[in-house]
mmCIF file of C-alpha atoms in Angstrom:
data_model
loop_
_atom_site.group_PDB
_atom_site.id
_atom_site.type_symbol
_atom_site.label_atom_id
_atom_site.label_comp_id
_atom_site.label_asym_id
_atom_site.label_seq_id
_atom_site.Cartn_x
_atom_site.Cartn_y
_atom_site.Cartn_z
ATOM 1 C CA MET A 4 27.611 -11.813 -24.281
ATOM 2 C CA ASP A 5 24.462 -9.725 -24.811
ATOM 3 C CA ILE A 6 25.853 -6.282 -25.661
ATOM 4 C CA THR A 7 22.365 -4.697 -25.789
ATOM 5 C CA ASN A 8 21.433 -5.861 -22.307
ATOM 6 C CA SER A 9 24.803 -4.756 -20.949
ATOM 7 C CA ALA A 10 24.374 -1.310 -22.432
ATOM 8 C CA ASN A 11 20.847 -0.984 -21.026
ATOM 9 C CA SER A 12 22.099 -2.058 -17.621
ATOM 10 C CA ALA A 13 24.823 0.582 -17.716
ATOM 11 C CA VAL A 14 22.326 3.268 -18.666
ATOM 12 C CA SER A 15 19.977 2.248 -15.840
ATOM 13 C CA THR A 16 22.804 2.367 -13.300
ATOM 14 C CA ASP A 17 24.014 5.746 -14.502
ATOM 15 C CA SER A 18 20.520 7.244 -14.366
ATOM 16 C CA ALA A 19 19.646 5.860 -10.926
ATOM 17 C CA ASP A 20 18.697 8.435 -8.292
ATOM 18 C CA VAL A 21 21.355 8.298 -5.572
ATOM 19 C CA SER A 22 20.278 11.428 -3.706
ATOM 20 C CA PRO A 23 19.621 11.095 0.047
ATOM 21 C CA LEU A 24 16.499 9.189 0.997
ATOM 22 C CA ARG A 25 13.695 10.860 2.925
ATOM 23 C CA LEU A 26 13.068 8.796 6.030
ATOM 24 C CA ALA A 27 9.961 9.421 8.138
ATOM 25 C CA VAL A 28 10.395 8.286 11.745
ATOM 26 C CA ILE A 29 7.002 7.699 13.339
ATOM 27 C CA VAL A 30 6.853 7.899 17.140
ATOM 28 C CA ALA A 31 3.733 5.833 17.706
ATOM 29 C CA SER A 32 2.920 6.316 21.383
ATOM 30 C CA ASN A 33 0.781 9.204 22.588
ATOM 31 C CA ARG A 34 0.362 7.803 26.082
ATOM 32 C CA GLU A 35 0.754 9.986 29.158
ATOM 33 C CA GLY A 36 4.188 9.382 30.698
ATOM 34 C CA ARG A 37 5.396 7.576 27.574
ATOM 35 C CA PHE A 38 8.959 6.309 27.229
ATOM 36 C CA GLY A 39 8.971 6.773 23.461
ATOM 37 C CA PRO A 40 10.884 10.074 23.321
ATOM 38 C CA VAL A 41 13.865 8.487 25.089
ATOM 39 C CA VAL A 42 14.056 5.707 22.509
ATOM 40 C CA ALA A 43 13.385 8.154 19.685
ATOM 41 C CA ASP A 44 16.215 10.456 20.747
ATOM 42 C CA TRP A 45 18.586 7.488 20.831
ATOM 43 C CA PHE A 46 17.504 6.318 17.374
ATOM 44 C CA LEU A 47 17.668 9.786 15.828
ATOM 45 C CA GLY A 48 21.231 9.951 17.078
ATOM 46 C CA ARG A 49 21.955 6.907 14.903
ATOM 47 C CA THR A 50 20.322 8.368 11.807
ATOM 48 C CA ALA A 51 22.242 11.624 12.320
ATOM 49 C CA GLU A 52 25.472 9.693 11.771
ATOM 50 C CA ARG A 53 24.461 8.803 8.212
ATOM 51 C CA ASP A 54 24.525 10.917 5.077
ATOM 52 C CA ASP A 55 22.173 8.706 3.030
ATOM 53 C CA PHE A 56 19.028 9.854 4.879
ATOM 54 C CA THR A 57 17.242 13.092 5.591
ATOM 55 C CA VAL A 58 14.851 12.586 8.489
ATOM 56 C CA ASP A 59 11.365 13.858 9.287
ATOM 57 C CA VAL A 60 9.755 12.994 12.623
ATOM 58 C CA VAL A 61 6.033 12.287 12.924
ATOM 59 C CA ASP A 62 5.180 12.326 16.630
ATOM 60 C CA LEU A 63 1.657 11.028 17.180
ATOM 61 C CA ALA A 64 1.446 12.809 20.523
ATOM 62 C CA GLU A 65 1.235 15.970 18.408
ATOM 63 C CA VAL A 66 -1.444 14.676 16.025
ATOM 64 C CA ASP A 67 -5.085 14.064 16.895
ATOM 65 C CA LEU A 68 -6.647 11.770 14.309
ATOM 66 C CA PRO A 69 -10.039 10.254 15.118
ATOM 67 C CA THR A 70 -10.756 6.559 14.682
ATOM 68 C CA SER A 71 -13.923 7.354 12.697
ATOM 69 C CA LEU A 72 -12.689 7.476 9.108
ATOM 70 C CA SER A 73 -14.226 9.689 6.436
ATOM 71 C CA TYR A 74 -13.717 10.394 2.747
ATOM 72 C CA ASN A 75 -14.773 13.961 3.511
ATOM 73 C CA PRO A 76 -13.075 14.842 6.801
ATOM 74 C CA ALA A 77 -14.222 17.814 8.814
ATOM 75 C CA PRO A 78 -12.005 20.913 8.745
ATOM 76 C CA ALA A 79 -10.462 20.082 12.134
ATOM 77 C CA VAL A 80 -9.514 16.596 10.945
ATOM 78 C CA ALA A 81 -8.220 17.947 7.643
ATOM 79 C CA ALA A 82 -5.964 20.294 9.615
ATOM 80 C CA GLU A 83 -4.551 17.339 11.553
ATOM 81 C CA LEU A 84 -4.009 15.368 8.349
ATOM 82 C CA ALA A 85 -2.177 18.344 6.872
ATOM 83 C CA LYS A 86 0.451 17.912 9.578
ATOM 84 C CA VAL A 87 1.327 14.381 8.550
ATOM 85 C CA SER A 88 0.019 13.440 5.102
ATOM 86 C CA PRO A 89 2.571 15.494 3.116
ATOM 87 C CA VAL A 90 5.404 14.020 5.199
ATOM 88 C CA LEU A 91 4.232 10.458 4.565
ATOM 89 C CA ALA A 92 3.710 11.134 0.863
ATOM 90 C CA ALA A 93 7.202 12.594 0.445
ATOM 91 C CA ALA A 94 8.955 9.818 2.362
ATOM 92 C CA ASP A 95 10.970 7.152 0.585
ATOM 93 C CA ALA A 96 10.937 4.949 3.691
ATOM 94 C CA PHE A 97 9.613 4.707 7.236
ATOM 95 C CA VAL A 98 10.789 3.626 10.653
ATOM 96 C CA VAL A 99 7.988 2.987 13.123
ATOM 97 C CA LEU A 100 8.998 3.346 16.748
ATOM 98 C CA THR A 101 6.388 1.522 18.798
ATOM 99 C CA PRO A 102 5.714 0.198 22.278
ATOM 100 C CA GLU A 103 3.596 -2.863 22.956
ATOM 101 C CA TYR A 104 0.242 -2.287 24.619
ATOM 102 C CA ASN A 105 -1.749 -5.371 25.608
ATOM 103 C CA HIS A 106 -0.021 -7.646 23.093
ATOM 104 C CA SER A 107 -0.406 -5.113 20.262
ATOM 105 C CA PHE A 108 0.506 -1.625 19.045
ATOM 106 C CA PRO A 109 -1.074 1.743 19.941
ATOM 107 C CA ALA A 110 -4.424 2.815 18.536
ATOM 108 C CA SER A 111 -2.847 6.129 17.547
ATOM 109 C CA LEU A 112 -0.636 4.274 15.066
ATOM 110 C CA LYS A 113 -3.494 2.238 13.587
ATOM 111 C CA SER A 114 -5.437 5.438 13.075
ATOM 112 C CA LEU A 115 -2.514 7.043 11.231
ATOM 113 C CA ILE A 116 -2.159 3.985 9.011
ATOM 114 C CA ASP A 117 -5.871 3.753 8.245
ATOM 115 C CA TRP A 118 -6.238 7.433 7.320
ATOM 116 C CA HIS A 119 -3.686 6.927 4.523
ATOM 117 C CA GLY A 120 -3.279 4.667 1.525
ATOM 118 C CA SER A 121 -1.009 5.461 -1.396
ATOM 119 C CA GLU A 122 1.406 7.235 0.959
ATOM 120 C CA TRP A 123 2.536 3.773 2.146
ATOM 121 C CA HIS A 124 2.652 2.018 -1.233
ATOM 122 C CA ALA A 125 5.876 0.390 -2.421
ATOM 123 C CA LYS A 126 8.015 1.804 0.374
ATOM 124 C CA PRO A 127 10.094 -0.022 3.005
ATOM 125 C CA VAL A 128 9.215 0.033 6.694
ATOM 126 C CA GLY A 129 11.524 -0.762 9.602
ATOM 127 C CA PHE A 130 10.678 -1.109 13.271
ATOM 128 C CA VAL A 131 12.160 0.002 16.579
ATOM 129 C CA SER A 132 10.164 -1.554 19.406
ATOM 130 C CA TYR A 133 10.279 -1.479 23.163
ATOM 131 C CA GLY A 134 8.403 -3.003 26.059
ATOM 132 C CA GLY A 135 8.696 -5.583 28.810
ATOM 133 C CA MET A 136 9.856 -9.145 28.320
ATOM 134 C CA SER A 137 8.763 -9.246 24.673
ATOM 135 C CA GLY A 138 10.508 -5.995 23.775
ATOM 136 C CA GLY A 139 7.526 -4.954 21.679
ATOM 137 C CA LEU A 140 8.097 -7.739 19.141
ATOM 138 C CA ARG A 141 4.488 -8.949 19.300
ATOM 139 C CA ALA A 142 3.404 -5.471 18.219
ATOM 140 C CA VAL A 143 5.899 -5.627 15.354
ATOM 141 C CA GLU A 144 4.603 -8.997 14.155
ATOM 142 C CA GLN A 145 1.084 -7.586 13.927
ATOM 143 C CA LEU A 146 2.343 -4.475 12.156
ATOM 144 C CA ARG A 147 4.014 -6.605 9.492
ATOM 145 C CA GLN A 148 0.592 -7.958 8.531
ATOM 146 C CA VAL A 149 -0.958 -4.491 8.517
ATOM 147 C CA TYR A 150 1.783 -2.994 6.364
ATOM 148 C CA ALA A 151 1.611 -5.902 3.917
ATOM 149 C CA GLU A 152 -1.999 -4.883 3.347
ATOM 150 C CA MET A 153 -0.776 -1.318 2.712
ATOM 151 C CA HIS A 154 1.535 -2.543 -0.079
ATOM 152 C CA SER A 155 4.645 -1.775 1.976
ATOM 153 C CA VAL A 156 7.793 -3.863 2.326
ATOM 154 C CA THR A 157 8.865 -4.534 5.916
ATOM 155 C CA VAL A 158 12.559 -5.227 6.398
ATOM 156 C CA ARG A 159 13.623 -8.292 8.344
ATOM 157 C CA ASP A 160 15.951 -6.814 10.966
ATOM 158 C CA THR A 161 14.504 -4.798 13.835
ATOM 159 C CA VAL A 162 15.755 -2.966 16.908
ATOM 160 C CA SER A 163 14.081 -4.183 20.080
ATOM 161 C CA PHE A 164 14.472 -3.148 23.713
ATOM 162 C CA HIS A 165 13.342 -5.701 26.283
ATOM 163 C CA ASN A 166 12.607 -4.151 29.687
ATOM 164 C CA ALA A 167 13.423 -0.884 27.996
ATOM 165 C CA HIS A 168 13.662 1.403 31.021
ATOM 166 C CA GLY A 169 16.658 -0.505 32.318
ATOM 167 C CA HIS A 170 18.731 0.115 29.178
ATOM 168 C CA PHE A 171 18.940 3.894 29.490
ATOM 169 C CA ASP A 172 20.407 6.143 32.158
ATOM 170 C CA GLU A 173 18.645 9.149 33.682
ATOM 171 C CA ASP A 174 19.952 11.365 30.880
ATOM 172 C CA GLY A 175 18.527 9.120 28.177
ATOM 173 C CA ARG A 176 21.853 7.616 27.128
ATOM 174 C CA HIS A 177 22.040 3.909 26.382
ATOM 175 C CA LYS A 178 24.177 2.169 28.995
ATOM 176 C CA ASP A 179 25.697 -0.385 26.616
ATOM 177 C CA PRO A 180 25.123 0.820 23.049
ATOM 178 C CA THR A 181 27.299 -1.627 21.090
ATOM 179 C CA ARG A 182 24.609 -4.182 20.211
ATOM 180 C CA PRO A 183 21.680 -1.780 19.639
ATOM 181 C CA ASP A 184 23.912 0.489 17.548
ATOM 182 C CA ALA A 185 24.836 -2.501 15.380
ATOM 183 C CA ALA A 186 21.193 -3.539 15.111
ATOM 184 C CA ALA A 187 20.193 -0.027 14.053
ATOM 185 C CA LYS A 188 22.906 0.042 11.397
ATOM 186 C CA SER A 189 21.814 -3.314 9.983
ATOM 187 C CA MET A 190 18.192 -2.232 9.815
ATOM 188 C CA LEU A 191 18.992 1.138 8.240
ATOM 189 C CA ASP A 192 21.256 -0.528 5.672
ATOM 190 C CA GLN A 193 18.368 -2.801 4.649
ATOM 191 C CA ILE A 194 15.940 0.110 4.527
ATOM 192 C CA ALA A 195 18.359 2.085 2.340
ATOM 193 C CA TRP A 196 18.723 -0.820 -0.104
ATOM 194 C CA TRP A 197 14.985 -1.277 -0.475
ATOM 195 C CA ALA A 198 14.254 2.435 -0.590
ATOM 196 C CA HIS A 199 16.758 3.054 -3.392
ATOM 197 C CA ALA A 200 15.545 0.006 -5.322
ATOM 198 C CA LEU A 201 11.871 0.913 -5.025
ATOM 199 C CA ARG A 202 12.372 4.617 -5.712
ATOM 200 C CA ASN A 203 14.297 3.844 -8.892
ATOM 201 C CA ALA A 204 11.778 1.182 -9.955
ATOM 202 C CA LYS A 205 8.881 3.615 -9.531
ATOM 203 C CA SER A 206 10.697 6.190 -11.665
ATOM 204 C CA VAL A 207 10.595 3.694 -14.541
ATOM 205 C CA ARG A 208 7.159 2.164 -13.948
ATOM 206 C CA PRO A 209 4.441 3.433 -11.562
ATOM 207 C CA TYR A 210 3.461 1.001 -8.849
ATOM 208 C CA ALA A 211 0.137 -0.727 -9.486
ATOM 209 C CA ALA A 212 -1.766 -1.085 -6.201
#
Protein backbone atom coordinates (compact mmCIF):
# COMPACT_ATOMS: atom_id res chain seq x y z
CA MET A 1 0.00 0.00 0.00
CA ASP A 2 1.29 3.46 -0.96
CA ILE A 3 0.87 5.45 2.26
CA THR A 4 2.02 8.71 0.62
CA ASN A 5 -0.53 8.52 -2.16
CA SER A 6 -3.27 7.61 0.31
CA ALA A 7 -2.43 10.59 2.47
CA ASN A 8 -2.40 12.95 -0.53
CA SER A 9 -5.75 11.58 -1.64
CA ALA A 10 -7.22 12.21 1.80
CA VAL A 11 -5.91 15.77 1.82
CA SER A 12 -7.36 16.44 -1.64
CA THR A 13 -10.77 15.12 -0.60
CA ASP A 14 -10.80 17.13 2.60
CA SER A 15 -9.86 20.35 0.80
CA ALA A 16 -12.36 19.93 -2.05
CA ASP A 17 -14.86 22.76 -2.48
CA VAL A 18 -18.31 21.33 -1.77
CA SER A 19 -20.18 24.64 -1.68
CA PRO A 20 -23.25 24.99 -3.94
CA LEU A 21 -22.54 25.24 -7.64
CA ARG A 22 -23.51 28.33 -9.61
CA LEU A 23 -25.68 27.19 -12.50
CA ALA A 24 -26.50 29.60 -15.33
CA VAL A 25 -29.71 28.66 -17.15
CA ILE A 26 -29.72 30.20 -20.62
CA VAL A 27 -33.13 30.70 -22.24
CA ALA A 28 -32.04 30.80 -25.86
CA SER A 29 -35.14 31.90 -27.77
CA ASN A 30 -35.95 35.57 -28.29
CA ARG A 31 -38.68 34.88 -30.84
CA GLU A 32 -42.02 36.67 -30.69
CA GLY A 33 -44.62 34.33 -29.17
CA ARG A 34 -41.92 31.96 -27.92
CA PHE A 35 -42.74 28.88 -25.85
CA GLY A 36 -39.44 29.00 -23.99
CA PRO A 37 -40.68 30.63 -20.77
CA VAL A 38 -43.13 27.76 -20.19
CA VAL A 39 -40.34 25.20 -20.44
CA ALA A 40 -38.00 27.40 -18.42
CA ASP A 41 -40.49 27.77 -15.58
CA TRP A 42 -40.92 23.99 -15.47
CA PHE A 43 -37.15 23.41 -15.41
CA LEU A 44 -36.49 26.07 -12.78
CA GLY A 45 -39.02 24.28 -10.63
CA ARG A 46 -36.76 21.22 -10.80
CA THR A 47 -33.61 23.13 -9.89
CA ALA A 48 -35.44 24.76 -6.97
CA GLU A 49 -35.82 21.32 -5.41
CA ARG A 50 -32.05 20.92 -5.11
CA ASP A 51 -29.65 22.41 -2.59
CA ASP A 52 -26.47 21.78 -4.62
CA PHE A 53 -27.15 24.62 -7.09
CA THR A 54 -27.72 28.34 -6.96
CA VAL A 55 -29.31 29.47 -10.21
CA ASP A 56 -28.93 32.54 -12.42
CA VAL A 57 -31.15 32.96 -15.48
CA VAL A 58 -29.85 34.50 -18.70
CA ASP A 59 -32.87 35.26 -20.88
CA LEU A 60 -31.76 36.21 -24.38
CA ALA A 61 -35.04 38.02 -25.00
CA GLU A 62 -33.65 40.60 -22.56
CA VAL A 63 -30.22 40.89 -24.20
CA ASP A 64 -29.48 42.50 -27.55
CA LEU A 65 -26.10 41.32 -28.82
CA PRO A 66 -25.23 42.04 -32.45
CA THR A 67 -23.86 39.37 -34.76
CA SER A 68 -21.00 41.68 -35.80
CA LEU A 69 -18.26 40.84 -33.31
CA SER A 70 -15.68 43.35 -32.11
CA TYR A 71 -12.68 43.40 -29.79
CA ASN A 72 -13.64 46.98 -28.98
CA PRO A 73 -17.44 46.97 -28.67
CA ALA A 74 -19.38 50.20 -28.77
CA PRO A 75 -20.77 51.49 -25.47
CA ALA A 76 -24.26 50.16 -26.23
CA VAL A 77 -22.89 46.68 -26.90
CA ALA A 78 -20.66 46.84 -23.82
CA ALA A 79 -23.76 47.63 -21.76
CA GLU A 80 -25.49 44.53 -23.14
CA LEU A 81 -22.43 42.39 -22.43
CA ALA A 82 -22.38 43.71 -18.87
CA LYS A 83 -25.75 42.05 -18.34
CA VAL A 84 -24.49 38.58 -19.15
CA SER A 85 -20.69 38.31 -19.14
CA PRO A 86 -20.28 38.43 -15.33
CA VAL A 87 -22.97 35.76 -14.94
CA LEU A 88 -21.26 33.45 -17.43
CA ALA A 89 -17.85 34.05 -15.87
CA ALA A 90 -19.10 33.25 -12.37
CA ALA A 91 -20.98 30.11 -13.39
CA ASP A 92 -19.64 26.66 -12.59
CA ALA A 93 -22.01 25.07 -15.11
CA PHE A 94 -24.65 25.86 -17.72
CA VAL A 95 -27.98 24.53 -18.89
CA VAL A 96 -29.01 25.75 -22.33
CA LEU A 97 -32.73 25.72 -22.95
CA THR A 98 -33.23 25.83 -26.70
CA PRO A 99 -35.85 25.35 -29.38
CA GLU A 100 -35.06 24.07 -32.85
CA TYR A 101 -35.38 26.55 -35.70
CA ASN A 102 -34.91 25.20 -39.22
CA HIS A 103 -32.87 22.19 -38.11
CA SER A 104 -30.65 24.30 -35.83
CA PHE A 105 -30.58 26.57 -32.78
CA PRO A 106 -31.42 30.30 -32.51
CA ALA A 107 -29.06 32.97 -33.78
CA SER A 108 -29.41 34.75 -30.44
CA LEU A 109 -27.67 31.81 -28.76
CA LYS A 110 -24.85 31.64 -31.31
CA SER A 111 -24.25 35.34 -30.80
CA LEU A 112 -24.02 34.89 -27.02
CA ILE A 113 -21.57 32.02 -27.45
CA ASP A 114 -19.40 33.87 -29.96
CA TRP A 115 -19.13 37.05 -27.86
CA HIS A 116 -17.49 35.01 -25.08
CA GLY A 117 -14.51 32.72 -24.72
CA SER A 118 -12.90 31.89 -21.39
CA GLU A 119 -16.30 32.15 -19.68
CA TRP A 120 -17.15 28.74 -21.21
CA HIS A 121 -13.81 27.01 -20.63
CA ALA A 122 -13.67 23.77 -18.64
CA LYS A 123 -17.29 23.91 -17.51
CA PRO A 124 -20.11 21.41 -18.09
CA VAL A 125 -23.11 22.20 -20.28
CA GLY A 126 -26.48 20.44 -20.26
CA PHE A 127 -29.39 20.87 -22.62
CA VAL A 128 -33.16 21.17 -22.35
CA SER A 129 -34.65 21.21 -25.85
CA TYR A 130 -38.10 21.46 -27.32
CA GLY A 131 -39.69 21.45 -30.74
CA GLY A 132 -41.79 19.35 -33.08
CA MET A 133 -41.12 15.73 -33.93
CA SER A 134 -37.39 16.02 -33.23
CA GLY A 135 -37.87 17.65 -29.83
CA GLY A 136 -35.03 20.05 -30.56
CA LEU A 137 -32.42 17.27 -30.55
CA ARG A 138 -30.94 18.32 -33.90
CA ALA A 139 -30.21 21.72 -32.37
CA VAL A 140 -28.56 19.99 -29.41
CA GLU A 141 -26.33 17.87 -31.65
CA GLN A 142 -25.04 21.00 -33.37
CA LEU A 143 -24.52 22.73 -30.03
CA ARG A 144 -22.36 19.86 -28.81
CA GLN A 145 -19.91 20.61 -31.63
CA VAL A 146 -19.96 24.34 -30.90
CA TYR A 147 -19.37 23.88 -27.18
CA ALA A 148 -16.53 21.42 -27.82
CA GLU A 149 -14.82 24.26 -29.67
CA MET A 150 -15.40 26.46 -26.60
CA HIS A 151 -13.54 23.96 -24.38
CA SER A 152 -16.74 22.97 -22.57
CA VAL A 153 -17.88 19.50 -21.54
CA THR A 154 -21.40 18.59 -22.64
CA VAL A 155 -23.13 15.96 -20.52
CA ARG A 156 -24.71 12.97 -22.22
CA ASP A 157 -28.26 13.05 -20.84
CA THR A 158 -30.67 15.72 -22.04
CA VAL A 159 -34.28 16.72 -21.46
CA SER A 160 -36.26 16.88 -24.68
CA PHE A 161 -39.89 17.75 -25.39
CA HIS A 162 -41.28 16.46 -28.67
CA ASN A 163 -44.37 18.38 -29.83
CA ALA A 164 -43.78 20.49 -26.77
CA HIS A 165 -47.04 22.44 -26.66
CA GLY A 166 -49.01 19.27 -26.05
CA HIS A 167 -47.09 18.40 -22.86
CA PHE A 168 -48.18 21.41 -20.82
CA ASP A 169 -51.58 22.62 -19.68
CA GLU A 170 -52.85 26.19 -20.01
CA ASP A 171 -51.25 27.08 -16.68
CA GLY A 172 -47.83 25.86 -17.77
CA ARG A 173 -47.88 22.68 -15.70
CA HIS A 174 -46.57 19.47 -17.23
CA LYS A 175 -49.42 17.01 -17.71
CA ASP A 176 -47.37 13.89 -16.96
CA PRO A 177 -44.17 14.96 -15.21
CA THR A 178 -42.77 11.59 -14.10
CA ARG A 179 -40.45 10.95 -17.05
CA PRO A 180 -39.26 14.54 -17.66
CA ASP A 181 -38.67 15.01 -13.93
CA ALA A 182 -36.50 11.88 -13.93
CA ALA A 183 -34.65 13.06 -17.03
CA ALA A 184 -33.98 16.45 -15.43
CA LYS A 185 -32.65 14.80 -12.28
CA SER A 186 -30.31 12.56 -14.27
CA MET A 187 -28.96 15.48 -16.27
CA LEU A 188 -28.49 17.70 -13.21
CA ASP A 189 -26.73 14.88 -11.36
CA GLN A 190 -24.26 14.57 -14.24
CA ILE A 191 -23.77 18.32 -14.41
CA ALA A 192 -23.11 18.44 -10.65
CA TRP A 193 -20.49 15.68 -10.90
CA TRP A 194 -18.62 17.39 -13.71
CA ALA A 195 -18.95 20.85 -12.21
CA HIS A 196 -17.50 19.75 -8.86
CA ALA A 197 -14.71 17.80 -10.56
CA LEU A 198 -13.73 20.64 -12.88
CA ARG A 199 -14.02 23.36 -10.24
CA ASN A 200 -11.74 21.43 -7.89
CA ALA A 201 -9.30 20.59 -10.70
CA LYS A 202 -9.03 24.25 -11.70
CA SER A 203 -8.30 25.20 -8.08
CA VAL A 204 -5.19 23.01 -8.27
CA ARG A 205 -4.10 23.73 -11.85
CA PRO A 206 -5.45 26.47 -14.17
CA TYR A 207 -7.05 25.20 -17.34
CA ALA A 208 -4.86 25.61 -20.42
CA ALA A 209 -7.02 26.61 -23.40
